[in-house]
Every structure is written in C-alpha cells, then in structure tokens.
PDB file of C-alpha atoms in Angstrom:
ATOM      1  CA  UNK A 249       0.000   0.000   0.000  1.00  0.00           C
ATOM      2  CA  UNK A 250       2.844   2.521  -0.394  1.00  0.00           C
ATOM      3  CA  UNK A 251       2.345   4.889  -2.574  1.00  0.00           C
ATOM      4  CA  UNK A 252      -1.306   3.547  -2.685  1.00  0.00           C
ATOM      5  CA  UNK A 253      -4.535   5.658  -2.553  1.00  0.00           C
ATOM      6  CA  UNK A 254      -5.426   4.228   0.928  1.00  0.00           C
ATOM      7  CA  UNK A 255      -8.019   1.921  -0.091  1.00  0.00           C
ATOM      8  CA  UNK A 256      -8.028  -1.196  -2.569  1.00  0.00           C
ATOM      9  CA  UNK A 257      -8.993  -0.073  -6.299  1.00  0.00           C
ATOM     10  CA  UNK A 258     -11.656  -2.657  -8.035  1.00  0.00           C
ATOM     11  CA  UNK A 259      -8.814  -4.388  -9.779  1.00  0.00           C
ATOM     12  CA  UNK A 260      -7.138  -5.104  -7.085  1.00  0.00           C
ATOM     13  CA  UNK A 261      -9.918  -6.911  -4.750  1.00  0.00           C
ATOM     14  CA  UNK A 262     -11.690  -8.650  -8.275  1.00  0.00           C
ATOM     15  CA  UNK A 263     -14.944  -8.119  -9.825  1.00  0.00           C
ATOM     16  CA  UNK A 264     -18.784  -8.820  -9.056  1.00  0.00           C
ATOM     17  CA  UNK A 265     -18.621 -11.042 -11.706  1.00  0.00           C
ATOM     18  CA  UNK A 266     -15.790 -13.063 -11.199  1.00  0.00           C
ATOM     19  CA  UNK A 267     -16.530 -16.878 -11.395  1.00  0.00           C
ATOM     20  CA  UNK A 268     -13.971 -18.028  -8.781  1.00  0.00           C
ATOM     21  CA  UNK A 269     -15.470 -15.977  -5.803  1.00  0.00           C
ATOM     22  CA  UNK A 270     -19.118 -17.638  -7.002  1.00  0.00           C
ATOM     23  CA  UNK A 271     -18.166 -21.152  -6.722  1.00  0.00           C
ATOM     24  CA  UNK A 272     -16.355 -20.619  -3.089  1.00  0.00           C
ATOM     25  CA  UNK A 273     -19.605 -19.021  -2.089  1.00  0.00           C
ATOM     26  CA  UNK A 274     -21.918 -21.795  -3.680  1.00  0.00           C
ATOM     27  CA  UNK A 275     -19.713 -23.997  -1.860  1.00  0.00           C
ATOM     28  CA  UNK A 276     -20.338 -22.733   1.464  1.00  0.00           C
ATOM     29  CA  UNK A 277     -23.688 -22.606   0.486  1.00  0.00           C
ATOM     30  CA  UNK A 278     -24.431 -26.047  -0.810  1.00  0.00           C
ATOM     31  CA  UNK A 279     -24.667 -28.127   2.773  1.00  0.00           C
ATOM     32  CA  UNK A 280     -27.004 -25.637   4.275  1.00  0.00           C
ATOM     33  CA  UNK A 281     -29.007 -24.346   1.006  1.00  0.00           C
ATOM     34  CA  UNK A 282     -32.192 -24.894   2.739  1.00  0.00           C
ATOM     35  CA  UNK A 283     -31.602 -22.766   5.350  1.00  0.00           C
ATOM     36  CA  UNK A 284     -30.563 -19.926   2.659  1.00  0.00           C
ATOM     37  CA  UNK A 285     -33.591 -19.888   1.180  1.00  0.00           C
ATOM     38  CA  UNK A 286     -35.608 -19.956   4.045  1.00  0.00           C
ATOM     39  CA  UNK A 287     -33.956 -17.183   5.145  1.00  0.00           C
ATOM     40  CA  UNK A 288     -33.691 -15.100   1.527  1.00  0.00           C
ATOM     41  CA  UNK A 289     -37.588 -16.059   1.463  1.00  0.00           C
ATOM     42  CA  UNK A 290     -38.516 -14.535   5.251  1.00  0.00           C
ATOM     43  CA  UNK A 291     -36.204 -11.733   4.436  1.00  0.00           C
ATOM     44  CA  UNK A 292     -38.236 -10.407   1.460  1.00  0.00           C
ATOM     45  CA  UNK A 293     -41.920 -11.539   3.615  1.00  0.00           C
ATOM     46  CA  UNK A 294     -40.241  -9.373   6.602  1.00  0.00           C
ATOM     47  CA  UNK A 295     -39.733  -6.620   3.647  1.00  0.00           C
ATOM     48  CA  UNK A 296     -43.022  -6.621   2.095  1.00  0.00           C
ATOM     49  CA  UNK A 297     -44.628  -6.774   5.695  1.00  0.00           C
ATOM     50  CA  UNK A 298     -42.747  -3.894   6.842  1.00  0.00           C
ATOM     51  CA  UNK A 299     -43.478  -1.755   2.941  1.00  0.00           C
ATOM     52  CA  UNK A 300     -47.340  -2.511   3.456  1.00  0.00           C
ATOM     53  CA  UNK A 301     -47.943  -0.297   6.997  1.00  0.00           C
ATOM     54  CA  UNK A 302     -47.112   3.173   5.490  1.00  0.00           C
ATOM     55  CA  UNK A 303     -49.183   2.111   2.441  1.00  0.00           C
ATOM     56  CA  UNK A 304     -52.148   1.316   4.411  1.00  0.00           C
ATOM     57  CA  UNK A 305     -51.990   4.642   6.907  1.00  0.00           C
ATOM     58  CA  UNK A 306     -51.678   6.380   3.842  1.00  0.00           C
ATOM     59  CA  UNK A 307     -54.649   4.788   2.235  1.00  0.00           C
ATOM     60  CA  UNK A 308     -56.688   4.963   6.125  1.00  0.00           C
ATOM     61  CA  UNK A 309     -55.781   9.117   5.890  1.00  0.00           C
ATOM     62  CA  UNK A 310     -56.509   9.367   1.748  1.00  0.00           C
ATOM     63  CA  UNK A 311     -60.097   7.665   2.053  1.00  0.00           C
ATOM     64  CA  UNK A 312     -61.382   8.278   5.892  1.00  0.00           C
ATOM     65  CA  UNK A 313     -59.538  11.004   7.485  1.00  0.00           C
ATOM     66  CA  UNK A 314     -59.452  13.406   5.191  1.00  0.00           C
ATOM     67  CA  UNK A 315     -63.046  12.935   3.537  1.00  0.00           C
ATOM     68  CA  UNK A 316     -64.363  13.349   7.048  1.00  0.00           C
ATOM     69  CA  UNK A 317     -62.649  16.185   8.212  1.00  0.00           C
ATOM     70  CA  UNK A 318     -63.858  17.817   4.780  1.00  0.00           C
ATOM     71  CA  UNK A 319     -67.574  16.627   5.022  1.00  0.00           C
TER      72      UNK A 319
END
C-alpha cells in the first residue's frame, strides 16, 4: 500500500462477476441451502410486511380522514 490511494482499487480486490469468488460461495452454500432460502424467502416476507404499513396509513388518511374532516 505505499504509494497507494489508501483503499483497494476494483482491480485489485476482483470483480462482481468473477466466477472463482461464485463457486467458493456456492460452496459454502451447498450443505445448508435450505436454510438460505428460508432465510432469503422470510427476508423479502419481513420486507413486504414492513413496505405494506405506510401504504395502508396512507390509504386509512386518503379515504377516511381526510373525507371526514372535509364533510
């Protein structure tokens, strides 16, 4: 790191894309696949849960709340 910028450039650490990196991960990942999808799966549920409140209080002030006060 002499001489260096102070943190790694891209080409250094490897790309997204590269294959290697993918088939150490999917190696990890093969024995206990189950539980990553289970958890991938509750992750996006937990997500969409979490997306629906603000979408409902806005639809409980668009259609009641505001209609009332109005009326």
């Amino acid at each position: 790191m002499r001489y260096g910028y102070g943190y790694f450039e891209e080409d250094h650490l490897g790309n997204i894309g590269d294959i290697k990196i993918w088939k150490r991960i999917i190696g990890f990942i093969r024995p206990v696949w189950n539980r990553v999808f289970i958890a991938v799966l509750l992750s996006l549920i937990i997500t969409a849960a979490e997306l629906t409140l603000p979408y409902l209080v806005r639809w409980a002030i668009d259609n009641y709340i505001i209609n009332n006060s109005i009326a």
